[in-house]
Amino acid sequence: MPLSAKLKTLVSDERIDKARQQLKTAIDSGLDRHVRLAVTGLSQSGKTVFITALVHQLLHSHDTQALPFFSVANEQRILGVRNAPPMGTANPPFPYAQALQRLEAEPSAWPPSTDRLSEIRLAIRYEPQGRLHRLISETSTFYLDIIDYPGEWLLDLPLLSQSYADWCRQNHQLFAQGIRAELSQTWLAKLKAVDLNAPADLQVIEGLSEQYTALLHLFRDPSNALSLIQPGRFVMPGDLAGSALLQFFPLPHLPDYPAERFQQAPEGSYLRVLEQRFNDYKEQVVYRFYKDHFSRFDRQLVLVDCLKTLNNGRQCFEDMQRAISEILHSFNYGKSGLLRRLFNPRIDKVLFACSKADHVTANQHHNLEKFLGLIIDHARREMRFEGVETHCMALAAFRATEAAEAVVDGQKLSCLKGYRKGSHEPVALFPGEVPIELPTEQDWHEDRFRFIDFAPPRITLRQGKPSSHIRLDQALEYLLGDKFA
Amino acid sequence: MTDKQRWQQPVFLDPAQLQGGEPKVAEEEPPQRPREIPLNAVHSVAAAETQEAVAPVQRARLSAGRGSKWRKRFALSVGALLSLGVGVELYRLLRWGFDTHWSLGYGFAALLLVVFGSGALWLRHSLQGLRQLKQSADFRQEATTLLRERGHGQAAAYLARLTRHYQHTPVAGALKEAISEVDTAYNDGEIIQFVSGHAFKAQDEAAYRIVTRYSVESAVLVGVSPYATFDMLLVGWRNLRLLNEIAGLYGVVPGVSVQWHLLKQILHNMAFAGITEITFDAGESLLGGTLTSSVSARVGQGLGAGLITARIGLQAMQACRPMPFNKHQQPGLQAIQQRLLDELKRIGGRTA
């Protein structure tokens, strides 16, 4: 009896298949033909749209003109691409077809905000070298894994390196000023009324954590547009909605947070219960999320919505800057050799992308990239220290506007033409100039920027043309180009 | 005795009294306000129309006259002397012809006319090729500048001039098509990269094929022949023909002056290219020692001759192109080297 059949009688079929799959994945990873791409970004930064656009372009890349800067596609070395979901994984597939349907519908709409984890794997068959350079034809297959998840969950990752005391201290700083201080007056008052060393009343904890969740929703609302919302699962619970794991909150009102205070609190007191719940949350929710999905990435794309900060002011800018720095701490960076790729892969190339570049005129793209550099400055410096290649780019996954010109006040002005989001009425506007230095207080308040949201374009009209996106091909070339050489 | 103070005491100054220092920047115009524009006042644009053709940029005079002025004077005076001598002799010949018989005289006159006429036309023809090469070099320089500065909007004028330059050459159609496909969102550098990759693709492929063919022929000629020295001279002559063919492909009128100019430029590049060229050309297999153990010395000579031809051909491609190659589209020597090795092994295996 052949070995595999004998093994199958001893161990269940699924396990064999899974083991074989894992072995194949490991070999491919070692041989550099399998890349796990991390598409990172806060909520509403355009991750789902980007993944949809990427998959759409790659699936049509064997005979497209739309990717001139992606050298494999440009040299027509791609033979075919297909969706190749790995067997034996628990992750639901990325809802590509649904997203595309919404974009192609009449009237078109952007895909909804992601509320659960999903995964997609593409198998790309290509010729390793051009036709001029070899006598026999040979093909290779390259696997690309992309994971989509709610951006809110990303902000839980920094919690892994913090204790409850640290987290409370951080929140103390955050709640001390700005919008948070204003909006959290009532909640803080209620919190101050509770004696933390008294035996915990679970009802009170539940009530307070519900109010804290409502507060987080308020911070996140577009009128306040704050980004550092922790814990992320509170605002996007997924399948943990209503669970006791999500019932705790920080204590920003204490004057100081020495470790002894938390250790010496009596058993069953509020302090102890909250700390215990925090640690449970960290272990059961965040650590598992991290271990299953985040520790094995090879390349990373960080999407940042710069226009939101320009529309919303200085507090939003600083908050986003802090949120992004915190998130990027949690990824494994550094050079990735052969063995490391098998056992502990590390991210060796990061692309920082400003999404929605089609909402500004083309001559502002360079300014947009510079402005993005301001936001990620701190994080990028640390990555450079680890020897990771970084690059900034302004891109748009689906181009929703057209370039146009108008003569205003005797001056030629380049502007944008598109359809307004929601109402779908045609609109033309000059959205303002993107600053390359941090704007002063006065600039934030004046009516200097007006970046509006546009409705999605008619995909079928521009399919296969370079005008269906902005710089998606350059992003692909930077992230994956060297794997196809 | 106290030294006379040679250093300036620190002094407080009034900032309002300062002069000079930072250059006075003209008041920056306040940034444009965002505004909505009525739809009928707006019209869409394609990429290449965003700017009218601007007058060509004044090219900076880069190099002053090379060599001393005495060299020029010497050359001019020698030239004048020689032409004077030749002219006097021809005049005497003509006189003699007319004295002997009028038909002989007219025959000589006609012959002289033809000689001078065709000589002048040939000279003009070859100078045209030189002029085109110089213009190619200028275009390349400008393209490199545009690639480096990440500006927006200057490439349209450059492309208009390029189209005019290549109007009646085989490149015209592909160039026009590539320009029409340029995206409105590209900045200057991306436009240059896009046009460089798409407009000259056919030419690049054809030129690469020609270079490969000539390299293989050179390698085989030198590697197999019994009179290697003679054949190396032959290879040298064939390299000049290679230069003509490649120049013709890129729309440069081929001619002797073009050949010599290109050859001079290429030898200069190869001699002073530096480390990058060496690593580009060396090839790990050569240095690895497997070559010397498996093939004979003659075949090694043939490989060397073939590689020289290949390098000359690739440099000629770069010199005739109006835009530099994109990073990953640069034609590689490795593939040609592999091909040469295969051919030489095949032939060497047969005759050895």
PDB file of N, CA, C and O in Angstrom, chain B residues 22-73:
ATOM      1  N   GLU B  22      19.322  86.473   4.056  1.00  0.00           N
ATOM      2  CA  GLU B  22      18.415  85.644   3.249  1.00  0.00           C
ATOM      3  C   GLU B  22      17.934  86.435   2.056  1.00  0.00           C
ATOM      4  O   GLU B  22      17.609  87.599   2.180  1.00  0.00           O
ATOM      5  N   PRO B  23      17.884  85.818   0.926  1.00  0.00           N
ATOM      6  CA  PRO B  23      17.362  86.531  -0.244  1.00  0.00           C
ATOM      7  C   PRO B  23      15.907  86.875  -0.010  1.00  0.00           C
ATOM      8  O   PRO B  23      15.161  86.090   0.544  1.00  0.00           O
ATOM      9  N   LYS B  24      15.543  88.062  -0.431  1.00  0.00           N
ATOM     10  CA  LYS B  24      14.168  88.481  -0.193  1.00  0.00           C
ATOM     11  C   LYS B  24      13.247  87.652  -1.083  1.00  0.00           C
ATOM     12  O   LYS B  24      13.288  87.780  -2.289  1.00  0.00           O
ATOM     13  N   VAL B  25      12.464  86.863  -0.479  1.00  0.00           N
ATOM     14  CA  VAL B  25      11.529  86.062  -1.271  1.00  0.00           C
ATOM     15  C   VAL B  25      10.339  86.925  -1.620  1.00  0.00           C
ATOM     16  O   VAL B  25       9.823  87.637  -0.768  1.00  0.00           O
ATOM     17  N   ALA B  26       9.943  86.879  -2.847  1.00  0.00           N
ATOM     18  CA  ALA B  26       8.756  87.652  -3.223  1.00  0.00           C
ATOM     19  C   ALA B  26       7.589  87.138  -2.409  1.00  0.00           C
ATOM     20  O   ALA B  26       7.514  85.968  -2.104  1.00  0.00           O
ATOM     21  N   GLU B  27       6.695  88.007  -2.050  1.00  0.00           N
ATOM     22  CA  GLU B  27       5.558  87.602  -1.232  1.00  0.00           C
ATOM     23  C   GLU B  27       4.916  86.380  -1.865  1.00  0.00           C
ATOM     24  O   GLU B  27       4.456  86.446  -2.994  1.00  0.00           O
ATOM     25  N   GLU B  28       4.867  85.304  -1.156  1.00  0.00           N
ATOM     26  CA  GLU B  28       4.262  84.110  -1.748  1.00  0.00           C
ATOM     27  C   GLU B  28       2.799  84.386  -1.991  1.00  0.00           C
ATOM     28  O   GLU B  28       2.122  84.921  -1.131  1.00  0.00           O
ATOM     29  N   GLU B  29       2.316  84.001  -3.158  1.00  0.00           N
ATOM     30  CA  GLU B  29       0.897  84.221  -3.382  1.00  0.00           C
ATOM     31  C   GLU B  29       0.139  83.364  -2.408  1.00  0.00           C
ATOM     32  O   GLU B  29       0.509  82.231  -2.181  1.00  0.00           O
ATOM     33  N   PRO B  30      -0.926  83.893  -1.866  1.00  0.00           N
ATOM     34  CA  PRO B  30      -1.718  83.061  -0.953  1.00  0.00           C
ATOM     35  C   PRO B  30      -2.214  81.847  -1.721  1.00  0.00           C
ATOM     36  O   PRO B  30      -2.502  81.944  -2.893  1.00  0.00           O
ATOM     37  N   PRO B  31      -2.258  80.673  -1.093  1.00  0.00           N
ATOM     38  CA  PRO B  31      -2.666  79.463  -1.813  1.00  0.00           C
ATOM     39  C   PRO B  31      -4.052  79.643  -2.399  1.00  0.00           C
ATOM     40  O   PRO B  31      -4.888  80.331  -1.833  1.00  0.00           O
ATOM     41  N   GLN B  32      -4.246  79.038  -3.510  1.00  0.00           N
ATOM     42  CA  GLN B  32      -5.516  79.124  -4.201  1.00  0.00           C
ATOM     43  C   GLN B  32      -6.636  78.617  -3.322  1.00  0.00           C
ATOM     44  O   GLN B  32      -6.533  77.581  -2.702  1.00  0.00           O
ATOM     45  N   ARG B  33      -7.740  79.362  -3.302  1.00  0.00           N
ATOM     46  CA  ARG B  33      -8.870  78.894  -2.499  1.00  0.00           C
ATOM     47  C   ARG B  33      -9.574  77.765  -3.244  1.00  0.00           C
ATOM     48  O   ARG B  33      -9.653  77.791  -4.454  1.00  0.00           O
ATOM     49  N   PRO B  34     -10.096  76.803  -2.505  1.00  0.00           N
ATOM     50  CA  PRO B  34     -10.902  75.772  -3.166  1.00  0.00           C
ATOM     51  C   PRO B  34     -12.212  76.376  -3.638  1.00  0.00           C
ATOM     52  O   PRO B  34     -12.746  77.270  -2.998  1.00  0.00           O
ATOM     53  N   ARG B  35     -12.694  75.923  -4.741  1.00  0.00           N
ATOM     54  CA  ARG B  35     -13.963  76.462  -5.229  1.00  0.00           C
ATOM     55  C   ARG B  35     -14.612  75.460  -6.144  1.00  0.00           C
ATOM     56  O   ARG B  35     -13.948  74.631  -6.757  1.00  0.00           O
ATOM     57  N   GLU B  36     -15.927  75.568  -6.204  1.00  0.00           N
ATOM     58  CA  GLU B  36     -16.652  74.745  -7.171  1.00  0.00           C
ATOM     59  C   GLU B  36     -16.794  75.549  -8.456  1.00  0.00           C
ATOM     60  O   GLU B  36     -16.881  76.770  -8.434  1.00  0.00           O
ATOM     61  N   ILE B  37     -16.812  74.823  -9.555  1.00  0.00           N
ATOM     62  CA  ILE B  37     -16.827  75.505 -10.851  1.00  0.00           C
ATOM     63  C   ILE B  37     -18.015  74.994 -11.630  1.00  0.00           C
ATOM     64  O   ILE B  37     -18.254  73.789 -11.658  1.00  0.00           O
ATOM     65  N   PRO B  38     -18.788  75.888 -12.247  1.00  0.00           N
ATOM     66  CA  PRO B  38     -19.941  75.403 -13.031  1.00  0.00           C
ATOM     67  C   PRO B  38     -19.461  74.509 -14.167  1.00  0.00           C
ATOM     68  O   PRO B  38     -18.413  74.729 -14.758  1.00  0.00           O
ATOM     69  N   LEU B  39     -20.265  73.467 -14.420  1.00  0.00           N
ATOM     70  CA  LEU B  39     -19.795  72.418 -15.315  1.00  0.00           C
ATOM     71  C   LEU B  39     -19.545  72.895 -16.726  1.00  0.00           C
ATOM     72  O   LEU B  39     -18.706  72.345 -17.425  1.00  0.00           O
ATOM     73  N   ASN B  40     -20.287  73.927 -17.175  1.00  0.00           N
ATOM     74  CA  ASN B  40     -20.106  74.312 -18.567  1.00  0.00           C
ATOM     75  C   ASN B  40     -18.813  75.092 -18.790  1.00  0.00           C
ATOM     76  O   ASN B  40     -18.413  75.333 -19.903  1.00  0.00           O
ATOM     77  N   ALA B  41     -18.163  75.495 -17.711  1.00  0.00           N
ATOM     78  CA  ALA B  41     -16.908  76.227 -17.884  1.00  0.00           C
ATOM     79  C   ALA B  41     -15.705  75.304 -17.918  1.00  0.00           C
ATOM     80  O   ALA B  41     -14.575  75.748 -18.043  1.00  0.00           O
ATOM     81  N   VAL B  42     -15.954  74.007 -17.833  1.00  0.00           N
ATOM     82  CA  VAL B  42     -14.877  73.042 -17.621  1.00  0.00           C
ATOM     83  C   VAL B  42     -14.773  72.164 -18.846  1.00  0.00           C
ATOM     84  O   VAL B  42     -15.766  71.737 -19.392  1.00  0.00           O
ATOM     85  N   HIS B  43     -13.555  71.856 -19.273  1.00  0.00           N
ATOM     86  CA  HIS B  43     -13.443  70.883 -20.364  1.00  0.00           C
ATOM     87  C   HIS B  43     -12.316  69.914 -20.044  1.00  0.00           C
ATOM     88  O   HIS B  43     -11.280  70.292 -19.492  1.00  0.00           O
ATOM     89  N   SER B  44     -12.535  68.653 -20.402  1.00  0.00           N
ATOM     90  CA  SER B  44     -11.558  67.621 -20.085  1.00  0.00           C
ATOM     91  C   SER B  44     -10.324  67.791 -20.955  1.00  0.00           C
ATOM     92  O   SER B  44     -10.380  68.354 -22.028  1.00  0.00           O
ATOM     93  N   VAL B  45      -9.231  67.278 -20.431  1.00  0.00           N
ATOM     94  CA  VAL B  45      -7.988  67.359 -21.199  1.00  0.00           C
ATOM     95  C   VAL B  45      -7.367  65.986 -21.298  1.00  0.00           C
ATOM     96  O   VAL B  45      -7.506  65.161 -20.414  1.00  0.00           O
ATOM     97  N   ALA B  46      -6.678  65.796 -22.388  1.00  0.00           N
ATOM     98  CA  ALA B  46      -5.793  64.637 -22.466  1.00  0.00           C
ATOM     99  C   ALA B  46      -4.423  65.092 -22.007  1.00  0.00           C
ATOM    100  O   ALA B  46      -4.156  66.266 -21.918  1.00  0.00           O
ATOM    101  N   ALA B  47      -3.539  64.127 -21.741  1.00  0.00           N
ATOM    102  CA  ALA B  47      -2.294  64.477 -21.055  1.00  0.00           C
ATOM    103  C   ALA B  47      -1.445  65.459 -21.841  1.00  0.00           C
ATOM    104  O   ALA B  47      -0.995  66.449 -21.318  1.00  0.00           O
ATOM    105  N   ALA B  48      -1.208  65.187 -23.142  1.00  0.00           N
ATOM    106  CA  ALA B  48      -0.165  65.940 -23.830  1.00  0.00           C
ATOM    107  C   ALA B  48      -0.594  67.341 -24.200  1.00  0.00           C
ATOM    108  O   ALA B  48       0.194  68.117 -24.688  1.00  0.00           O
ATOM    109  N   GLU B  49      -1.869  67.682 -23.969  1.00  0.00           N
ATOM    110  CA  GLU B  49      -2.276  69.028 -24.373  1.00  0.00           C
ATOM    111  C   GLU B  49      -2.192  70.011 -23.234  1.00  0.00           C
ATOM    112  O   GLU B  49      -2.604  71.142 -23.370  1.00  0.00           O
ATOM    113  N   THR B  50      -1.729  69.565 -22.087  1.00  0.00           N
ATOM    114  CA  THR B  50      -1.867  70.455 -20.939  1.00  0.00           C
ATOM    115  C   THR B  50      -1.018  71.711 -21.050  1.00  0.00           C
ATOM    116  O   THR B  50      -1.192  72.623 -20.293  1.00  0.00           O
ATOM    117  N   GLN B  51      -0.092  71.730 -21.979  1.00  0.00           N
ATOM    118  CA  GLN B  51       0.704  72.949 -22.103  1.00  0.00           C
ATOM    119  C   GLN B  51       0.968  73.231 -23.558  1.00  0.00           C
ATOM    120  O   GLN B  51       1.303  72.315 -24.295  1.00  0.00           O
ATOM    121  N   GLU B  52       0.875  74.485 -23.984  1.00  0.00           N
ATOM    122  CA  GLU B  52       1.227  74.743 -25.386  1.00  0.00           C
ATOM    123  C   GLU B  52       2.710  74.523 -25.540  1.00  0.00           C
ATOM    124  O   GLU B  52       3.457  74.658 -24.596  1.00  0.00           O
ATOM    125  N   ALA B  53       3.124  74.299 -26.784  1.00  0.00           N
ATOM    126  CA  ALA B  53       4.546  74.097 -27.038  1.00  0.00           C
ATOM    127  C   ALA B  53       5.280  75.377 -26.670  1.00  0.00           C
ATOM    128  O   ALA B  53       4.985  76.457 -27.157  1.00  0.00           O
ATOM    129  N   VAL B  54       6.228  75.201 -25.772  1.00  0.00           N
ATOM    130  CA  VAL B  54       7.000  76.348 -25.317  1.00  0.00           C
ATOM    131  C   VAL B  54       8.241  76.440 -26.193  1.00  0.00           C
ATOM    132  O   VAL B  54       8.689  75.448 -26.733  1.00  0.00           O
ATOM    133  N   ALA B  55       8.803  77.602 -26.336  1.00  0.00           N
ATOM    134  CA  ALA B  55      10.023  77.734 -27.132  1.00  0.00           C
ATOM    135  C   ALA B  55      11.092  76.828 -26.536  1.00  0.00           C
ATOM    136  O   ALA B  55      11.173  76.668 -25.332  1.00  0.00           O
ATOM    137  N   PRO B  56      11.892  76.227 -27.385  1.00  0.00           N
ATOM    138  CA  PRO B  56      12.861  75.260 -26.852  1.00  0.00           C
ATOM    139  C   PRO B  56      13.769  75.903 -25.828  1.00  0.00           C
ATOM    140  O   PRO B  56      14.177  77.039 -25.950  1.00  0.00           O
ATOM    141  N   VAL B  57      14.050  75.143 -24.809  1.00  0.00           N
ATOM    142  CA  VAL B  57      14.896  75.627 -23.717  1.00  0.00           C
ATOM    143  C   VAL B  57      16.263  76.004 -24.261  1.00  0.00           C
ATOM    144  O   VAL B  57      16.838  75.290 -25.058  1.00  0.00           O
ATOM    145  N   GLN B  58      16.779  77.126 -23.847  1.00  0.00           N
ATOM    146  CA  GLN B  58      18.102  77.520 -24.288  1.00  0.00           C
ATOM    147  C   GLN B  58      19.102  76.542 -23.706  1.00  0.00           C
ATOM    148  O   GLN B  58      19.260  76.440 -22.508  1.00  0.00           O
ATOM    149  N   ARG B  59      19.785  75.854 -24.573  1.00  0.00           N
ATOM    150  CA  ARG B  59      20.726  74.855 -24.070  1.00  0.00           C
ATOM    151  C   ARG B  59      21.963  75.575 -23.552  1.00  0.00           C
ATOM    152  O   ARG B  59      22.540  76.388 -24.232  1.00  0.00           O
ATOM    153  N   ALA B  60      22.331  75.260 -22.375  1.00  0.00           N
ATOM    154  CA  ALA B  60      23.513  75.902 -21.804  1.00  0.00           C
ATOM    155  C   ALA B  60      24.731  75.455 -22.587  1.00  0.00           C
ATOM    156  O   ALA B  60      24.875  74.291 -22.931  1.00  0.00           O
ATOM    157  N   ARG B  61      25.589  76.382 -22.827  1.00  0.00           N
ATOM    158  CA  ARG B  61      26.821  75.982 -23.511  1.00  0.00           C
ATOM    159  C   ARG B  61      27.680  75.256 -22.492  1.00  0.00           C
ATOM    160  O   ARG B  61      28.221  75.859 -21.600  1.00  0.00           O
ATOM    161  N   LEU B  62      27.778  73.956 -22.635  1.00  0.00           N
ATOM    162  CA  LEU B  62      28.438  73.191 -21.593  1.00  0.00           C
ATOM    163  C   LEU B  62      29.947  73.253 -21.716  1.00  0.00           C
ATOM    164  O   LEU B  62      30.639  73.655 -20.816  1.00  0.00           O
ATOM    165  N   SER B  63      30.420  72.830 -22.887  1.00  0.00           N
ATOM    166  CA  SER B  63      31.880  72.730 -22.952  1.00  0.00           C
ATOM    167  C   SER B  63      32.421  73.867 -23.799  1.00  0.00           C
ATOM    168  O   SER B  63      31.929  74.134 -24.879  1.00  0.00           O
ATOM    169  N   ALA B  64      33.433  74.502 -23.313  1.00  0.00           N
ATOM    170  CA  ALA B  64      34.154  75.483 -24.124  1.00  0.00           C
ATOM    171  C   ALA B  64      34.931  74.708 -25.173  1.00  0.00           C
ATOM    172  O   ALA B  64      35.014  73.490 -25.125  1.00  0.00           O
ATOM    173  N   GLY B  65      35.504  75.392 -26.147  1.00  0.00           N
ATOM    174  CA  GLY B  65      36.243  74.701 -27.193  1.00  0.00           C
ATOM    175  C   GLY B  65      37.333  73.829 -26.619  1.00  0.00           C
ATOM    176  O   GLY B  65      38.059  74.224 -25.712  1.00  0.00           O
ATOM    177  N   ARG B  66      37.394  72.616 -27.106  1.00  0.00           N
ATOM    178  CA  ARG B  66      38.424  71.699 -26.607  1.00  0.00           C
ATOM    179  C   ARG B  66      39.757  72.011 -27.267  1.00  0.00           C
ATOM    180  O   ARG B  66      39.803  72.419 -28.409  1.00  0.00           O
ATOM    181  N   GLY B  67      40.743  71.743 -26.607  1.00  0.00           N
ATOM    182  CA  GLY B  67      42.079  71.946 -27.183  1.00  0.00           C
ATOM    183  C   GLY B  67      42.405  73.421 -27.278  1.00  0.00           C
ATOM    184  O   GLY B  67      41.560  74.284 -27.159  1.00  0.00           O
ATOM    185  N   SER B  68      43.663  73.687 -27.473  1.00  0.00           N
ATOM    186  CA  SER B  68      44.062  75.091 -27.493  1.00  0.00           C
ATOM    187  C   SER B  68      43.692  75.713 -28.838  1.00  0.00           C
ATOM    188  O   SER B  68      43.452  75.017 -29.833  1.00  0.00           O
ATOM    189  N   LYS B  69      43.737  77.025 -28.877  1.00  0.00           N
ATOM    190  CA  LYS B  69      43.360  77.712 -30.105  1.00  0.00           C
ATOM    191  C   LYS B  69      44.437  77.549 -31.156  1.00  0.00           C
ATOM    192  O   LYS B  69      44.197  77.685 -32.342  1.00  0.00           O
ATOM    193  N   TRP B  70      45.652  77.237 -30.736  1.00  0.00           N
ATOM    194  CA  TRP B  70      46.726  77.039 -31.706  1.00  0.00           C
ATOM    195  C   TRP B  70      46.501  75.779 -32.515  1.00  0.00           C
ATOM    196  O   TRP B  70      46.836  75.700 -33.697  1.00  0.00           O
ATOM    197  N   ARG B  71      45.892  74.778 -31.875  1.00  0.00           N
ATOM    198  CA  ARG B  71      45.602  73.564 -32.623  1.00  0.00           C
ATOM    199  C   ARG B  71      44.646  73.871 -33.752  1.00  0.00           C
ATOM    200  O   ARG B  71      44.796  73.407 -34.886  1.00  0.00           O
ATOM    201  N   LYS B  72      43.634  74.671 -33.414  1.00  0.00           N
ATOM    202  CA  LYS B  72      42.653  75.033 -34.446  1.00  0.00           C
ATOM    203  C   LYS B  72      43.320  75.791 -35.568  1.00  0.00           C
ATOM    204  O   LYS B  72      43.068  75.546 -36.751  1.00  0.00           O
ATOM    205  N   ARG B  73      44.181  76.736 -35.179  1.00  0.00           N
ATOM    206  CA  ARG B  73      44.824  77.546 -36.217  1.00  0.00           C
ATOM    207  C   ARG B  73      45.705  76.689 -37.096  1.00  0.00           C
ATOM    208  O   ARG B  73      45.738  76.849 -38.311  1.00  0.00           O
TER     209      ARG B  73
END
